[in-house]
DNA sequence: ACAGATCTACTTGTATGCAAGTTAATGTGA
DNA sequence: TCACATTAACTTGCATACAAGTAGATCTGT
């Protein structure tokens, strides 16, 4: 059962055999065994750009959970065939951002409540470790840049610029990961917190919380600048705790947006 | 730009309008707003079973990194069309288990060395937290089951049954996550450690290490049984550290299996 | 014998058509 | 008026055909 996918070409890897079938080698297109694995910046592919557009619409909750989406409609509206649309939707299905029901329909994914508590715990655990590393390794130049980011955040609070604040928020956490020399773990956290972000955008009142979040960020920054690993970790813990307080109200307001696959009263402390 | 994917149906959500186009609702097929989100056990889909088969072959390094794979060949050998094969390959490409070079070819993914150090750190960090939770929450019944698993492991060592040992190893870690009531984080970890597992299967000598791993597991178990969170965490740290010792030799033996996108001499302590 | 241009078989990406199944609307009976 | 069978339009999953591009084999000139 394990050799059923062995390459079918009869010629082994040796090159001097009579090549019954041309054995194709690695395309020199791809990273030539060398140093860089830099992603291809431009989209280049129809299904890629469709994927990104759909994903952005779902993550911004511009498309609400449960909304039916039709491969045919999207294909017609974009003037392409179903094939690249379908490829994009299948990718989103792997991320649980859409739910595909065979022979019936496709829907913007409802948020699985059972995923949120452990996603929150995992994110907090990793970011506590990351910020410890950052407090240990930060250079004065990096601290200056981070301080500028904090000031930007308070500027956004003053302007009441929510989307601008979210952007600076994201840069803050990403920068800490870079300072801690763990940038790929931040990438991983971004996938972990996907459903958490959707939950927050759906249920949390953004206005009041901005100032508090900026304060929490400032305390984390201060600990990093002071090189106090333990304090930085504790402040990050505070910053990333307390999500469960919003569960009951958020779900009660819009139950149709969620897959209620856990007992909301039994959520552990996060 | 953000409303380009709004559903096209002219009818709003209200049901009393004259339905120019039938507005389709959620299929009662899918989880009916209820409690369970249980995955559909049976494969049901051609592309699903192709995906699982290919993934197993790649993870077991039965298909070596860099091996060219052809959608047409697989389709012919399985007696299906390219469509489901292609869907499976695209899923694998998202996991970096295959590399697709447009208009050129598809290859079993080489292991990106730059991903390994941070994956190892993230995994260790999460499992240290999980085992602390397990040491805190373990019931005596759970401890008995875990003890039986440890005994199985030593049995496998005695029998020199490598694949059997790997299975018990996996059960050990998964059981700890269940005891710690964080089973979904173990699922996360399984995706994190994908490339690490491939690296180990390619480069590590399994024979000698089995006994040592079983011993490390036994020490973790003892700390859990004693309810000693700190000790359990430390033993897990020891168990999951030291991968970097194998980097240089493993890569030197088979450089073509890896994307050497980092300087091997600059790998941090993991 | 060797270097370079040309050619041809192969690759992935997309378009299109069909099959099986589901769901909402409609028809039918009481 | 209501319950139930029928039907028709829509859905996703798969098969097939074509387009654009790549790379190895071959041919040509020296």
GROMACS .gro file of N, CA, C and O (backbone and C1' of nucleotides) in nm, chain A residues 27-28 69-71 82 86 103-106, chain D residues 10-15 21-25:
model
  121
   27UNK      N    1   1.296   2.140  -1.248
   27UNK     CA    2   1.301   2.258  -1.332
   27UNK      C    3   1.395   2.361  -1.272
   27UNK      O    4   1.388   2.388  -1.153
   28UNK      N    5   1.485   2.416  -1.352
   28UNK     CA    6   1.574   2.520  -1.301
   28UNK      C    7   1.497   2.645  -1.261
   28UNK      O    8   1.552   2.737  -1.204
   69UNK      N    9  -2.240   3.069  -0.091
   69UNK     CA   10  -2.161   3.119  -0.203
   69UNK      C   11  -2.164   3.014  -0.312
   69UNK      O   12  -2.162   2.895  -0.286
   70UNK      N   13  -2.171   3.058  -0.434
   70UNK     CA   14  -2.186   2.968  -0.548
   70UNK      C   15  -2.066   2.980  -0.639
   70UNK      O   16  -2.029   3.090  -0.682
   71UNK      N   17  -2.005   2.866  -0.668
   71UNK     CA   18  -1.892   2.866  -0.760
   71UNK      C   19  -1.933   2.928  -0.894
   71UNK      O   20  -1.858   3.008  -0.951
   82UNK      N   21  -1.532   2.788  -1.378
   82UNK     CA   22  -1.545   2.737  -1.240
   82UNK      C   23  -1.412   2.683  -1.188
   82UNK      O   24  -1.391   2.678  -1.066
   86UNK      N   25  -1.310   2.705  -0.810
   86UNK     CA   26  -1.319   2.584  -0.728
   86UNK      C   27  -1.189   2.560  -0.652
   86UNK      O   28  -1.189   2.523  -0.535
  103UNK      N   29  -2.279   1.817  -0.333
  103UNK     CA   30  -2.402   1.817  -0.411
  103UNK      C   31  -2.509   1.910  -0.356
  103UNK      O   32  -2.625   1.899  -0.393
  104UNK      N   33  -2.472   1.995  -0.265
  104UNK     CA   34  -2.575   2.081  -0.208
  104UNK      C   35  -2.535   2.229  -0.216
  104UNK      O   36  -2.603   2.308  -0.279
  105UNK      N   37  -2.425   2.263  -0.153
  105UNK     CA   38  -2.387   2.404  -0.157
  105UNK      C   39  -2.263   2.432  -0.077
  105UNK      O   40  -2.212   2.347  -0.005
  106UNK      N   41  -2.213   2.552  -0.093
  106UNK     CA   42  -2.094   2.598  -0.020
  106UNK      C   43  -2.132   2.723   0.057
  106UNK      O   44  -2.206   2.807   0.007
  580DC       P   45  -3.172   2.793  -1.209
  580DC     O5'   46  -3.053   2.746  -1.114
  580DC     C5'   47  -3.066   2.766  -0.974
  580DC     C4'   48  -3.002   2.653  -0.897
  580DC     C3'   49  -2.850   2.643  -0.909
  580DC     O3'   50  -2.789   2.715  -0.804
  580DC     C1'   51  -2.959   2.428  -0.893
  581DT       P   52  -2.632   2.733  -0.809
  581DT     O5'   53  -2.575   2.600  -0.743
  581DT     C5'   54  -2.592   2.579  -0.602
  581DT     C4'   55  -2.541   2.441  -0.564
  581DT     C3'   56  -2.398   2.411  -0.605
  581DT     O3'   57  -2.309   2.459  -0.507
  581DT     C1'   58  -2.542   2.223  -0.648
  582DT       P   59  -2.157   2.481  -0.542
  582DT     O5'   60  -2.097   2.334  -0.531
  582DT     C5'   61  -2.099   2.265  -0.405
  582DT     C4'   62  -2.076   2.116  -0.427
  582DT     C3'   63  -1.931   2.078  -0.461
  582DT     O3'   64  -1.897   1.961  -0.388
  582DT     C1'   65  -2.076   1.999  -0.629
  583DG       P   66  -1.748   1.902  -0.395
  583DG     O5'   67  -1.758   1.792  -0.509
  583DG     C5'   68  -1.785   1.658  -0.474
  583DG     C4'   69  -1.759   1.569  -0.594
  583DG     C3'   70  -1.612   1.561  -0.636
  583DG     O3'   71  -1.576   1.425  -0.650
  583DG     C1'   72  -1.749   1.621  -0.821
  584DC       P   73  -1.428   1.387  -0.689
  584DC     O5'   74  -1.437   1.364  -0.846
  584DC     C5'   75  -1.527   1.268  -0.896
  584DC     C4'   76  -1.536   1.277  -1.048
  584DC     C3'   77  -1.403   1.262  -1.121
  584DC     O3'   78  -1.407   1.142  -1.197
  584DC     C1'   79  -1.535   1.441  -1.211
  585DA       P   80  -1.282   1.098  -1.288
  585DA     O5'   81  -1.321   1.152  -1.433
  585DA     C5'   82  -1.441   1.109  -1.494
  585DA     C4'   83  -1.455   1.165  -1.635
  585DA     C3'   84  -1.331   1.150  -1.724
  585DA     O3'   85  -1.372   1.106  -1.853
  585DA     C1'   86  -1.394   1.378  -1.712
  591DG       P   87   0.284   3.211  -2.246
  591DG     O5'   88   0.382   3.100  -2.188
  591DG     C5'   89   0.361   3.054  -2.055
  591DG     C4'   90   0.448   2.934  -2.028
  591DG     C3'   91   0.595   2.952  -2.067
  591DG     O3'   92   0.674   2.921  -1.955
  591DG     C1'   93   0.508   2.746  -2.149
  592DT       P   94   0.831   2.944  -1.958
  592DT     O5'   95   0.887   2.797  -1.938
  592DT     C5'   96   0.828   2.716  -1.835
  592DT     C4'   97   0.881   2.575  -1.848
  592DT     C3'   98   1.033   2.567  -1.865
  592DT     O3'   99   1.084   2.479  -1.768
  592DT     C1'  100   0.921   2.438  -2.033
  593DA       P  101   1.237   2.472  -1.739
  593DA     O5'  102   1.281   2.338  -1.815
  593DA     C5'  103   1.205   2.219  -1.792
  593DA     C4'  104   1.254   2.107  -1.881
  593DA     C3'  105   1.406   2.104  -1.901
  593DA     O3'  106   1.447   1.969  -1.909
  593DA     C1'  107   1.301   2.126  -2.109
  594DG       P  108   1.596   1.932  -1.869
  594DG     O5'  109   1.622   1.805  -1.961
  594DG     C5'  110   1.529   1.698  -1.960
  594DG     C4'  111   1.508   1.645  -2.100
  594DG     C3'  112   1.635   1.591  -2.167
  594DG     O3'  113   1.606   1.468  -2.230
  594DG     C1'  114   1.533   1.753  -2.307
  595DA       P  115   1.725   1.371  -2.278
  595DA     O5'  116   1.704   1.368  -2.436
  595DA     C5'  117   1.579   1.326  -2.488
  595DA     C4'  118   1.565   1.365  -2.634
  595DA     C3'  119   1.680   1.317  -2.724
  595DA     O3'  120   1.626   1.251  -2.837
  595DA     C1'  121   1.642   1.551  -2.752
   0.00000   0.00000   0.00000
